[in-house]
PDB file of C-alpha atoms in Angstrom:
ATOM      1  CA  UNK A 459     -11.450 122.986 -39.007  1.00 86.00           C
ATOM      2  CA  UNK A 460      -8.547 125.730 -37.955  1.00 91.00           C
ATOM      3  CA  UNK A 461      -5.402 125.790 -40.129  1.00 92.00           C
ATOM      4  CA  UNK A 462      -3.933 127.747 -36.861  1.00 94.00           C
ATOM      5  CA  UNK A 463      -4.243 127.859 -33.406  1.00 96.00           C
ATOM      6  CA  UNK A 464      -2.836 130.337 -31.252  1.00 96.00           C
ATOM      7  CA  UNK A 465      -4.083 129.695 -27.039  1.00 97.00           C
ATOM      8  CA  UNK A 466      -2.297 132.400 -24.253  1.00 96.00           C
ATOM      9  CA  UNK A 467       0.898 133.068 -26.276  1.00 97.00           C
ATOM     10  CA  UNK A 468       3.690 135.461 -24.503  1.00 97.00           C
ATOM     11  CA  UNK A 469       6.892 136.262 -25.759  1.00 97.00           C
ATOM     12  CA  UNK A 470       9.686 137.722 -24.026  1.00 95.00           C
ATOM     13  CA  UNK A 471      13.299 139.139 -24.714  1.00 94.00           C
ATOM     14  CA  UNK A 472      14.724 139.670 -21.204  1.00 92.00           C
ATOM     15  CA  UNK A 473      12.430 141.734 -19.594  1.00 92.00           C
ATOM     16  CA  UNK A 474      10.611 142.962 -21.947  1.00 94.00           C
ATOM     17  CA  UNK A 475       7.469 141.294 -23.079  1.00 94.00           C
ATOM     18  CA  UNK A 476       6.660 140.949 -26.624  1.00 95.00           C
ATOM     19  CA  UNK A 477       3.742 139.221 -26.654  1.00 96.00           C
ATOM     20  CA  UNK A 478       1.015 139.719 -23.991  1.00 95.00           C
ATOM     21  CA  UNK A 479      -1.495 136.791 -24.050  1.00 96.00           C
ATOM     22  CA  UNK A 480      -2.351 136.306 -28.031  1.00 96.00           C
ATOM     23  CA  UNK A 481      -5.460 134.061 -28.929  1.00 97.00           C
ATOM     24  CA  UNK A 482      -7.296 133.748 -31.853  1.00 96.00           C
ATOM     25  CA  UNK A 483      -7.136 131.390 -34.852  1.00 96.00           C
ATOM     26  CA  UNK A 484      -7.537 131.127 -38.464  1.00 95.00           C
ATOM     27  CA  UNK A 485      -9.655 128.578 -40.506  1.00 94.00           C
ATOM     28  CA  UNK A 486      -8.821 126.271 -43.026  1.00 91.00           C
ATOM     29  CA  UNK A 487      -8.577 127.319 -46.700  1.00 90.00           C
ATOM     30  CA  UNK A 488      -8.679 131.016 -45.819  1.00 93.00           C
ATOM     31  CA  UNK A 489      -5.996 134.079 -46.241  1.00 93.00           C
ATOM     32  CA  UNK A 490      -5.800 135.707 -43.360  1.00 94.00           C
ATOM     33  CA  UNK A 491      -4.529 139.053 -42.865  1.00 93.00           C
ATOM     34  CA  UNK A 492      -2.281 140.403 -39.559  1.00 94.00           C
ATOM     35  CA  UNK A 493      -2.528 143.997 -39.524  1.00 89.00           C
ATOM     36  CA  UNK A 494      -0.721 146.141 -36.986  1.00 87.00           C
ATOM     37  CA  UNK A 495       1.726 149.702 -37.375  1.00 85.00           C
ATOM     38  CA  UNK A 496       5.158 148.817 -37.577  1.00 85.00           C
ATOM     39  CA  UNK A 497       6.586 147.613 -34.206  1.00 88.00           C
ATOM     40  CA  UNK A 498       3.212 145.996 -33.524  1.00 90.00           C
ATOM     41  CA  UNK A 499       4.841 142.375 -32.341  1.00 94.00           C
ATOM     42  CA  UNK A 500       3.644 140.418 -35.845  1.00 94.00           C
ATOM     43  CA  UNK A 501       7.095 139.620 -37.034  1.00 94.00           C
ATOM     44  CA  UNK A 502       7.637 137.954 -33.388  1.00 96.00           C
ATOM     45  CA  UNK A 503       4.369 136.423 -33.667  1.00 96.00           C
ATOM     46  CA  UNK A 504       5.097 134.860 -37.260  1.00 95.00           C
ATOM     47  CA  UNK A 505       8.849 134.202 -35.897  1.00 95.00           C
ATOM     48  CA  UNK A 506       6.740 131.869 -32.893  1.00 96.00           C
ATOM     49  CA  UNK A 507       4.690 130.515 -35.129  1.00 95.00           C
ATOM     50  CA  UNK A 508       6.754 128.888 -37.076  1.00 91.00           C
ATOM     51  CA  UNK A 509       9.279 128.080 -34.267  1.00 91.00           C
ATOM     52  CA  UNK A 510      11.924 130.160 -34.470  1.00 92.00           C
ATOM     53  CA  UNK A 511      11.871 131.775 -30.951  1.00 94.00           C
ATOM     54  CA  UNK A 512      11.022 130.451 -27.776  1.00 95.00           C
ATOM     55  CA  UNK A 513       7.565 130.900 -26.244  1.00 96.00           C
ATOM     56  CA  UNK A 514       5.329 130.491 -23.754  1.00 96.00           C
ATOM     57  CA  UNK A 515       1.571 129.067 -24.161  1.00 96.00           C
ATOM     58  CA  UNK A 516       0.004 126.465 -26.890  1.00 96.00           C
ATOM     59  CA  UNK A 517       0.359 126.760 -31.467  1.00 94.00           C
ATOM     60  CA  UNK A 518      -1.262 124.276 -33.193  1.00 92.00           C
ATOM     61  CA  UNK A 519      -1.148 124.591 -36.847  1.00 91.00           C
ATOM     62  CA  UNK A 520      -2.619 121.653 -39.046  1.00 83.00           C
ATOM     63  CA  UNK A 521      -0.657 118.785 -40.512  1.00 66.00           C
ATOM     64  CA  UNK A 522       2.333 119.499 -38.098  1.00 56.00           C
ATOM     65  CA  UNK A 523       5.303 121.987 -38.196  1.00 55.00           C
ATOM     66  CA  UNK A 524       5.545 121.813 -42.100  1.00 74.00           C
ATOM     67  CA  UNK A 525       4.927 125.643 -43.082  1.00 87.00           C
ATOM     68  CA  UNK A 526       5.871 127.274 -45.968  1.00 88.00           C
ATOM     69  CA  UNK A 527       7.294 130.814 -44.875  1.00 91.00           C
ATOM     70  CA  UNK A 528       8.568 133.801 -46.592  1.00 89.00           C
ATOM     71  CA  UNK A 529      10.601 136.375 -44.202  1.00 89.00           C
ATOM     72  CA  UNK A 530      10.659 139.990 -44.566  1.00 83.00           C
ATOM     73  CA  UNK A 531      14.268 140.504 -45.336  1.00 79.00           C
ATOM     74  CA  UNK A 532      14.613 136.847 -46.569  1.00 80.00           C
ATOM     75  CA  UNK A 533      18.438 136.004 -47.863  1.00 83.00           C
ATOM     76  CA  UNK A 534      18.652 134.762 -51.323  1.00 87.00           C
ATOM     77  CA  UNK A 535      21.877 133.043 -53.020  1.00 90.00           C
ATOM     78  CA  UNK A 536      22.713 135.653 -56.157  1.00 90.00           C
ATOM     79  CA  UNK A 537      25.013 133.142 -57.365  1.00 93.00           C
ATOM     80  CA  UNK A 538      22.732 130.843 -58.330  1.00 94.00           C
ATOM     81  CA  UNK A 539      19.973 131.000 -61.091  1.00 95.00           C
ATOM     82  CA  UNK A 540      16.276 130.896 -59.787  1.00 94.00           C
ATOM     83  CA  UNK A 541      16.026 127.749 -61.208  1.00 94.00           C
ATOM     84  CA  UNK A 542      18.777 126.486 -59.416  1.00 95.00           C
ATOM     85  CA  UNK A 543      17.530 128.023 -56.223  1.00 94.00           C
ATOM     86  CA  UNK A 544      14.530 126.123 -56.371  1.00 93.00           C
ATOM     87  CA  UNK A 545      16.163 122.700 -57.467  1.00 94.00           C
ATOM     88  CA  UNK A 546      18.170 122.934 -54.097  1.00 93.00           C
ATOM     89  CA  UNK A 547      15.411 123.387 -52.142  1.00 91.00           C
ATOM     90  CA  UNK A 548      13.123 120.922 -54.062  1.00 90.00           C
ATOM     91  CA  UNK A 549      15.866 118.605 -53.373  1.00 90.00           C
ATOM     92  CA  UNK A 550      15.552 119.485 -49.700  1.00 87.00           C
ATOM     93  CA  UNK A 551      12.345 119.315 -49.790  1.00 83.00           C
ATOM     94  CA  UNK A 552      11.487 116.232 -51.346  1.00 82.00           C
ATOM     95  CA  UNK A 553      10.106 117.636 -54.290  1.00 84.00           C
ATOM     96  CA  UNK A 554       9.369 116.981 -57.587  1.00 83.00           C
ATOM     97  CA  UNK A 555      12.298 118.536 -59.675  1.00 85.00           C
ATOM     98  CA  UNK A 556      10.558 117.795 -62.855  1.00 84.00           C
ATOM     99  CA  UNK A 557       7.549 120.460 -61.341  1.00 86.00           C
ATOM    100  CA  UNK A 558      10.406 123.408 -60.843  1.00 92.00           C
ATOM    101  CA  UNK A 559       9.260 125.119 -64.389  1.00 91.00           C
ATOM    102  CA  UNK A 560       5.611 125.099 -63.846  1.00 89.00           C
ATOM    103  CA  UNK A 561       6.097 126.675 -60.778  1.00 88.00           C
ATOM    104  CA  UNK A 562       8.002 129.514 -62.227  1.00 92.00           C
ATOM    105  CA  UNK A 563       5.781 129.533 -64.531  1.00 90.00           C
ATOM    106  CA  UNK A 564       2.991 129.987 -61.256  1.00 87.00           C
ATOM    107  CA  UNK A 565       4.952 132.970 -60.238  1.00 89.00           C
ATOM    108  CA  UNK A 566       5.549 134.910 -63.000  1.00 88.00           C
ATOM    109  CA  UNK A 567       9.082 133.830 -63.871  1.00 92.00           C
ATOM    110  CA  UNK A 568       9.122 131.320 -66.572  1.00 89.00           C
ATOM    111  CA  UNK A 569      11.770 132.616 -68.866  1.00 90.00           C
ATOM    112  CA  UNK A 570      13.533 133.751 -66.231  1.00 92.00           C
ATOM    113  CA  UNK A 571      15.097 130.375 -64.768  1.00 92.00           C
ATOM    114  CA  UNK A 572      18.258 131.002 -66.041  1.00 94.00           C
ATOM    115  CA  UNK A 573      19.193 134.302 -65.100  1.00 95.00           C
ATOM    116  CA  UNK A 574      21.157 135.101 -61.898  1.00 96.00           C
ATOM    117  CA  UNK A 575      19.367 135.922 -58.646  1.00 94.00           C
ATOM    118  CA  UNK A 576      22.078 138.929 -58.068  1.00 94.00           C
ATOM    119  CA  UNK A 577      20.157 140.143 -61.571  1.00 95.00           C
ATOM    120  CA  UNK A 578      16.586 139.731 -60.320  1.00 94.00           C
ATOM    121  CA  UNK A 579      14.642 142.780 -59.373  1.00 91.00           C
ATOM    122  CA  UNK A 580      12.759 143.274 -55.586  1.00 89.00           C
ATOM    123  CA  UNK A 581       9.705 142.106 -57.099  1.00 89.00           C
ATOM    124  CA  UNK A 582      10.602 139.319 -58.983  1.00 91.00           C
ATOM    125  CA  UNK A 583      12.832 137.729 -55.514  1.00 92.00           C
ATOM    126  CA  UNK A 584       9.725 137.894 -53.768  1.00 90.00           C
ATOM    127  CA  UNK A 585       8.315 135.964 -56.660  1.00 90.00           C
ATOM    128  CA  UNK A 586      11.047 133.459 -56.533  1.00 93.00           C
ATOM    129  CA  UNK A 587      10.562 133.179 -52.964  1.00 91.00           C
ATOM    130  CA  UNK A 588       6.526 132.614 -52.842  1.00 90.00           C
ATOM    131  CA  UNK A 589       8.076 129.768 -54.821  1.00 90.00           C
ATOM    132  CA  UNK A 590      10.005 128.412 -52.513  1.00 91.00           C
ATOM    133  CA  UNK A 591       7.791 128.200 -49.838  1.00 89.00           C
ATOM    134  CA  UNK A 592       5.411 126.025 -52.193  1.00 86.00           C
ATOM    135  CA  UNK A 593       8.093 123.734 -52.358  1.00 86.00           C
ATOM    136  CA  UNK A 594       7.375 122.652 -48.738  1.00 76.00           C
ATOM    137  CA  UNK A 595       3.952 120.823 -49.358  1.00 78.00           C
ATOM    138  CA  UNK A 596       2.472 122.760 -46.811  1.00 83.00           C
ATOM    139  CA  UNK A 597      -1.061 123.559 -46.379  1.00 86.00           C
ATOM    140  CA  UNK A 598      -0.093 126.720 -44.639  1.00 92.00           C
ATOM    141  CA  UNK A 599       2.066 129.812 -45.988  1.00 91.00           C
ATOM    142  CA  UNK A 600       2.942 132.195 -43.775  1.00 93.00           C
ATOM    143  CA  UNK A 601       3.926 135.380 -45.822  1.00 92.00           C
ATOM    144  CA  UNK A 602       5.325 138.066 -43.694  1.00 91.00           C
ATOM    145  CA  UNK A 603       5.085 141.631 -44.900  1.00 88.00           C
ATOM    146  CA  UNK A 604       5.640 140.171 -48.882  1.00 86.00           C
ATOM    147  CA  UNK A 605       4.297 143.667 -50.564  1.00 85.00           C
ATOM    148  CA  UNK A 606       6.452 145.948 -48.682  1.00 83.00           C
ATOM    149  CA  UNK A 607       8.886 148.385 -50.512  1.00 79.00           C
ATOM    150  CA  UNK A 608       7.300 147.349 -53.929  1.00 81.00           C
ATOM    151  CA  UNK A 609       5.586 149.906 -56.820  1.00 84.00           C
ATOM    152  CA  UNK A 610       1.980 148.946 -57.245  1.00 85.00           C
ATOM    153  CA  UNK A 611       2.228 147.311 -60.434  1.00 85.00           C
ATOM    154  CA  UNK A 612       4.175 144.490 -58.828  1.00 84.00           C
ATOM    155  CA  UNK A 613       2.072 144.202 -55.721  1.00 86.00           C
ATOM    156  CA  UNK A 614      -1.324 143.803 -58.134  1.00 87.00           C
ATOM    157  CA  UNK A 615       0.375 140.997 -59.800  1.00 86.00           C
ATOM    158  CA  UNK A 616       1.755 139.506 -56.625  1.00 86.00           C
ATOM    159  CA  UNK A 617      -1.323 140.263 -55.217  1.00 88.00           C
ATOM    160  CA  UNK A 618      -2.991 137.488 -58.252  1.00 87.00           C
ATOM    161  CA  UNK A 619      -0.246 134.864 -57.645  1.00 86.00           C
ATOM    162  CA  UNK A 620      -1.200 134.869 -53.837  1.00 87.00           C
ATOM    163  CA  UNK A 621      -4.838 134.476 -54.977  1.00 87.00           C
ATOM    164  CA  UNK A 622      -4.661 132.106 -57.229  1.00 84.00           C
ATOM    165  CA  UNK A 623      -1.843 129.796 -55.593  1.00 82.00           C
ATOM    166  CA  UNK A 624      -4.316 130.358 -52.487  1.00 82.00           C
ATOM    167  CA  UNK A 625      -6.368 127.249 -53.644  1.00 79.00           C
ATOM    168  CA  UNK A 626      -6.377 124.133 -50.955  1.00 78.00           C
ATOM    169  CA  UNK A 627      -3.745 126.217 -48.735  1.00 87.00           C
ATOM    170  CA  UNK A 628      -4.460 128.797 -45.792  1.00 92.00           C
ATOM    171  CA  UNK A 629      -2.191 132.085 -46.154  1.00 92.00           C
ATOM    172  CA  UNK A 630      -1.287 134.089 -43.193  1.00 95.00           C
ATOM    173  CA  UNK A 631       0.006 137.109 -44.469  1.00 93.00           C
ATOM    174  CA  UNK A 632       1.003 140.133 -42.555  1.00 92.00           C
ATOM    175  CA  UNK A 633       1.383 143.924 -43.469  1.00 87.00           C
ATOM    176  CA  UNK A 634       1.397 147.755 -42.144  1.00 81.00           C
ATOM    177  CA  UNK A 635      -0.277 148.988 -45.266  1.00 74.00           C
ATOM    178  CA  UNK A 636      -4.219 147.958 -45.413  1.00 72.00           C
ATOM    179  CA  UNK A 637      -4.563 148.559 -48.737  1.00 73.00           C
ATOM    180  CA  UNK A 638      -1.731 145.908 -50.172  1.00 75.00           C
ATOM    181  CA  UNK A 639      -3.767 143.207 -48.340  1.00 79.00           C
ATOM    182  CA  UNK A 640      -7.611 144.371 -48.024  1.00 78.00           C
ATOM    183  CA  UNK A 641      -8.779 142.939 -51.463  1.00 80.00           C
ATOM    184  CA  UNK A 642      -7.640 139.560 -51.159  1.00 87.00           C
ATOM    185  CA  UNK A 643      -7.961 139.190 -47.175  1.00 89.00           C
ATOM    186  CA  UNK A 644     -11.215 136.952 -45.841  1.00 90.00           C
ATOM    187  CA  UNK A 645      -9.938 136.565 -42.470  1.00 93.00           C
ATOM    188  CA  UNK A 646      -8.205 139.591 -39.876  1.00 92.00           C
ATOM    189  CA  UNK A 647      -5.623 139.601 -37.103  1.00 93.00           C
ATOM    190  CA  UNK A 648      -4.995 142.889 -35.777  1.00 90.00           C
ATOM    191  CA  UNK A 649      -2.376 143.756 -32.747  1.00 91.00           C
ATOM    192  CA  UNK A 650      -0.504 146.271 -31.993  1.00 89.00           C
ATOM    193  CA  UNK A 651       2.058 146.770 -29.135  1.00 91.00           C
ATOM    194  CA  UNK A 652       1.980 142.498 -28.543  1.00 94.00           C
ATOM    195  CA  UNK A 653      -1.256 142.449 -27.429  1.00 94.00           C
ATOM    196  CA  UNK A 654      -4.629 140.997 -29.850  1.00 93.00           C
ATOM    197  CA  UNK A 655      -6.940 143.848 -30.651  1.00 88.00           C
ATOM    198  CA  UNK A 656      -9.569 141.953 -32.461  1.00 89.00           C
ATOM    199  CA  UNK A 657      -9.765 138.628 -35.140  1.00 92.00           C
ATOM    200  CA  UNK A 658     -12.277 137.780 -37.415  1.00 92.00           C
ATOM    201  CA  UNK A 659     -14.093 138.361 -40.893  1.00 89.00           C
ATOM    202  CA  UNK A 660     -13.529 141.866 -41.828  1.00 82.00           C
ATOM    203  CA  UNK A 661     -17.408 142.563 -41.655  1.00 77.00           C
ATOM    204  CA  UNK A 662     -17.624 141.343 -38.346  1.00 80.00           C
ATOM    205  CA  UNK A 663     -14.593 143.360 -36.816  1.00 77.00           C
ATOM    206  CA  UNK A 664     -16.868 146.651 -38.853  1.00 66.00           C
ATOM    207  CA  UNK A 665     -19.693 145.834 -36.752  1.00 64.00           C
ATOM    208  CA  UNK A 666     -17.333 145.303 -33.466  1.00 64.00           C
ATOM    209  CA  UNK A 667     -15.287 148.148 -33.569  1.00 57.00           C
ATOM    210  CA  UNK A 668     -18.072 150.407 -35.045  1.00 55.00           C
ATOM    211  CA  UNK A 669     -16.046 152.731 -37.326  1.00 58.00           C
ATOM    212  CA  UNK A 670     -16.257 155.732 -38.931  1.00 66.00           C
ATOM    213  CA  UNK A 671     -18.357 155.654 -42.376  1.00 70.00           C
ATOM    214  CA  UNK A 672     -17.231 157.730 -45.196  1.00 73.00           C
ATOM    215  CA  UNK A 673     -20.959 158.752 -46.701  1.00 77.00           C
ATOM    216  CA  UNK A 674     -19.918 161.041 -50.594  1.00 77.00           C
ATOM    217  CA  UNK A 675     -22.304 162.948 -51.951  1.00 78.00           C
ATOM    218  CA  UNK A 676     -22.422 164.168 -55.173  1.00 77.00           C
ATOM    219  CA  UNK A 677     -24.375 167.670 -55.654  1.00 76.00           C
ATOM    220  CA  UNK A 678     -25.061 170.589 -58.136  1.00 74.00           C
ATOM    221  CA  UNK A 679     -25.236 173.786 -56.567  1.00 73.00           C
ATOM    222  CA  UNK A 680     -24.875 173.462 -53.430  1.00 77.00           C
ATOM    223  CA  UNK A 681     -24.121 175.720 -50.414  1.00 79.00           C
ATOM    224  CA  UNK A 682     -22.858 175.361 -46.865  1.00 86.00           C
ATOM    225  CA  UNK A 683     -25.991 176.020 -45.249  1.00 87.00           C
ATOM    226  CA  UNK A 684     -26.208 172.372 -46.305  1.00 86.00           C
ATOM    227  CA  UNK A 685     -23.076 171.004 -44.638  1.00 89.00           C
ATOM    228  CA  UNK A 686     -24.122 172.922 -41.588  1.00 91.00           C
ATOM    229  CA  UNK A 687     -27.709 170.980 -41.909  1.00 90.00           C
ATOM    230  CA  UNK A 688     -25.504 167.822 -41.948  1.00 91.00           C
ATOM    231  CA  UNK A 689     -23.329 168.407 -39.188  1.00 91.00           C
ATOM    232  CA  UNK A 690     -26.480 169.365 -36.749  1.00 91.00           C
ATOM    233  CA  UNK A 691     -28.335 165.510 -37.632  1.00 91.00           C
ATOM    234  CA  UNK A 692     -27.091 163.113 -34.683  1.00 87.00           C
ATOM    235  CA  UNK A 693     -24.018 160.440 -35.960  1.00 85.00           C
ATOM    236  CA  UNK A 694     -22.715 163.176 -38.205  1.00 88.00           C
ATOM    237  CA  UNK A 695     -19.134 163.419 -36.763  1.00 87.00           C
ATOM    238  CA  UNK A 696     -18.021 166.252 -39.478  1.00 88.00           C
ATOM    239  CA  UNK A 697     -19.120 167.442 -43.159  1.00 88.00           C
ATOM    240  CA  UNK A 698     -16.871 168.710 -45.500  1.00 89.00           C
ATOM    241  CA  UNK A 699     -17.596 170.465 -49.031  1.00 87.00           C
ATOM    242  CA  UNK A 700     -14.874 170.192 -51.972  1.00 85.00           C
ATOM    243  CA  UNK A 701     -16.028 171.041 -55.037  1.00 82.00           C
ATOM    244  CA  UNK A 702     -19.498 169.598 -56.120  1.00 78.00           C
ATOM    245  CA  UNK A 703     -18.626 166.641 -53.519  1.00 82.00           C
ATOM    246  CA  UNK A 704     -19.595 166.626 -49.428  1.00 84.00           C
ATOM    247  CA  UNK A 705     -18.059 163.983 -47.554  1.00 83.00           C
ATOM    248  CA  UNK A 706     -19.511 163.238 -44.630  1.00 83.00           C
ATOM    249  CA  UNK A 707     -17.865 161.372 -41.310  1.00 83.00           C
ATOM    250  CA  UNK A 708     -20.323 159.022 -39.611  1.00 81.00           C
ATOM    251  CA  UNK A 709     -20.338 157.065 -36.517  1.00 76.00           C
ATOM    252  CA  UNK A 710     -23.716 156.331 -35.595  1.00 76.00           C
ATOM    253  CA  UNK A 711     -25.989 153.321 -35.676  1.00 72.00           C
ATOM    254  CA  UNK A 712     -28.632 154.605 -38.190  1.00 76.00           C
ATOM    255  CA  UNK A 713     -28.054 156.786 -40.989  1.00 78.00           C
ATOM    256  CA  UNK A 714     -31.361 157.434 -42.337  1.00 83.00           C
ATOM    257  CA  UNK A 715     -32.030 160.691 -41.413  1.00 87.00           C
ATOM    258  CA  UNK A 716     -29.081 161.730 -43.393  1.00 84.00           C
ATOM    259  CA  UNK A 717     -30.861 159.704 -46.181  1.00 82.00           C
ATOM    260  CA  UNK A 718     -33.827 161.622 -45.852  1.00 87.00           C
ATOM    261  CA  UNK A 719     -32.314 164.911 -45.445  1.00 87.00           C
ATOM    262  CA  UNK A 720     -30.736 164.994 -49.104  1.00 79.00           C
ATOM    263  CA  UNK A 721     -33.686 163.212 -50.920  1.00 83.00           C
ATOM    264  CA  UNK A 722     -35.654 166.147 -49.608  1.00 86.00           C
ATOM    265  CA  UNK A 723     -33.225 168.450 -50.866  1.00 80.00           C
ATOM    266  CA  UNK A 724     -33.218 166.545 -54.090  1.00 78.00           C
ATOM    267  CA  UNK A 725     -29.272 165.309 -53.615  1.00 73.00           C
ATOM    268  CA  UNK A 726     -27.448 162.397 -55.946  1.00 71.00           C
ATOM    269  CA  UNK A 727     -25.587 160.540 -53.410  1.00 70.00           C
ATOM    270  CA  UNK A 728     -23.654 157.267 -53.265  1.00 66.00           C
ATOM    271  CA  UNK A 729     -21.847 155.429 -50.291  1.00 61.00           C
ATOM    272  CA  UNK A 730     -18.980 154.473 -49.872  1.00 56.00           C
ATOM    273  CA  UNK A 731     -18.550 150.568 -48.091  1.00 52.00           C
ATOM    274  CA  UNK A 732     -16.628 150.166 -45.386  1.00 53.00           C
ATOM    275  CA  UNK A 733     -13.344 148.729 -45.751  1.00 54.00           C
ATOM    276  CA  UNK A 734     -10.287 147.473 -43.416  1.00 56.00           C
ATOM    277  CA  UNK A 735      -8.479 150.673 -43.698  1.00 59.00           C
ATOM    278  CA  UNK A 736     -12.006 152.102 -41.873  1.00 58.00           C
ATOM    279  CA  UNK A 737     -11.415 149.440 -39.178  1.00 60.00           C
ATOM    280  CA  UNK A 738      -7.723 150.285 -38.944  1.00 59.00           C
ATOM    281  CA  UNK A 739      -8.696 154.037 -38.374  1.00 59.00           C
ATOM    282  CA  UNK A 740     -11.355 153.628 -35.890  1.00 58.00           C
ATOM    283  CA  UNK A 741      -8.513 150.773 -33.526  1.00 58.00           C
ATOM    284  CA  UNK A 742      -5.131 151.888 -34.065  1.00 57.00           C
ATOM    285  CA  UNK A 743      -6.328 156.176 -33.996  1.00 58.00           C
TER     286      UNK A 743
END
């Protein structure tokens, strides 16, 4: 079963089209990553997912039009405590008031109910507001860009909440920066200038797109005549030599005579595996 369903979607403002025919969707119980450079189109394809502008074509996401989502530059009241944030929108909601603490406690904020919003840091407002979109008894949070302008510490932990609050719920979460989202991502959207380059388990998009392996070796007394071996064996797209390491750039569909080439020199190596930041190189380069 698909948590979301996306069939020939088109945005426009005026004249100039957003959107250019988007289909793909994302299973249930998954997290799903949309990955695009900035000015991609995946704010205005969050913004028509969850119905806030006007489009043309067919979104089905499960169990109706209740989604929990977080905006990038979402507005928080700095008057109000988190706790009291959440109690208005539990009230809204229909939820459980009585549930508010353990789910600051979910977040990473118990302790911190009672302190003005105006007082919380970046991080801990996007904690507050993962919160509130649990409040929504959705099945589906849509997360859009929720790591950006944050130190790493805070997007490792954030990075945990997501996964563990990712139980019985599908998370669409976009970002510019692979790296915030590749470890916790089991399903890929990528776009860029409003049209769908590719969807799909990150291994499968690797053996779509074909990228560019990174293959690092590790040697003792080695020479160029080496890396100019490398470079000559078909794939080999470019060696390079820092140090006591060669990386090598490969784009080929069988790697073996490189294999065979350093055990006959007598070469410790190790490889790399690919990852979505290889897949982001190979499309968006």
């Amino acid at each position: 079963m698909n948590a979301i369903e996306v069939k020939d979607l088109n945005v426009w403002y005026g004249k100039f089209q957003a959107l250019n025919e988007i289909n793909f969707y994302v299973p249930k119980g998954l997290i799903a990553g949309l990955i695009g450079p900035n000015g991609a189109g995946k704010t205005t394809l969050i913004k028509s997912i969850v119905g806030i502008l006007p489009y043309e074509g067919e979104i089905e996401v499960i169990e109706g039009d209740n989604i929990g989502y977080l905006a990038e530059d979402e507005g928080y009241y700095g008057y109000l405590t988190g706790y009291e944030y959440l109690r208005y929108f539990s009230d809204l909601y229909g939820f459980d008031r009585d549930k508010i603490y353990e789910l600051l406690k979910l977040v990473g904020l118990d302790g911190k109910e009672n302190v003005l919003i105006s007082k919380y840091s970046k991080g801990m407002k996007r904690r507050l507001g993962i919160a509130r979109t649990l409040l929504s008894h959705s099945s589906v949070i849509i997360l859009d860009e929720p790591l950006s302008g944050l130190d790493p510490n805070i997007k490792s932990e954030l990075r945990k909440i997501i996964l563990e609050i990712s139980k019985e719920r599908t998370f669409l979460i976009s970002s510019h920066q692979l790296r915030d989202i590749e470890e916790i991502c089991d399903w890929i959207i990528m776009i860029n200038e409003g049209k769908l380059l590719g969807f799909g388990k990150p291994e499968d998009l690797l053996e779509e797109v074909k990228p560019v392996r990174e293959i690092i070796i590790q040697v003792k007394d080695v020479d160029e005549s080496v890396v100019e071996e490398l470079k000559r064996i078909e794939g080999v797209k470019n060696a390079i030599l820092r140090g006591n390491i060669i990386t090598i750039e490969y784009g080929g569909d069988d790697d073996s005579e490189i294999f065979k080439y350093l055990l006959s020199k007598g070469l410790k190596f190790n490889l790399k595996s690919d990852t979505l930041e290889s897949i982001y190189r190979e499309v968006y380069r």
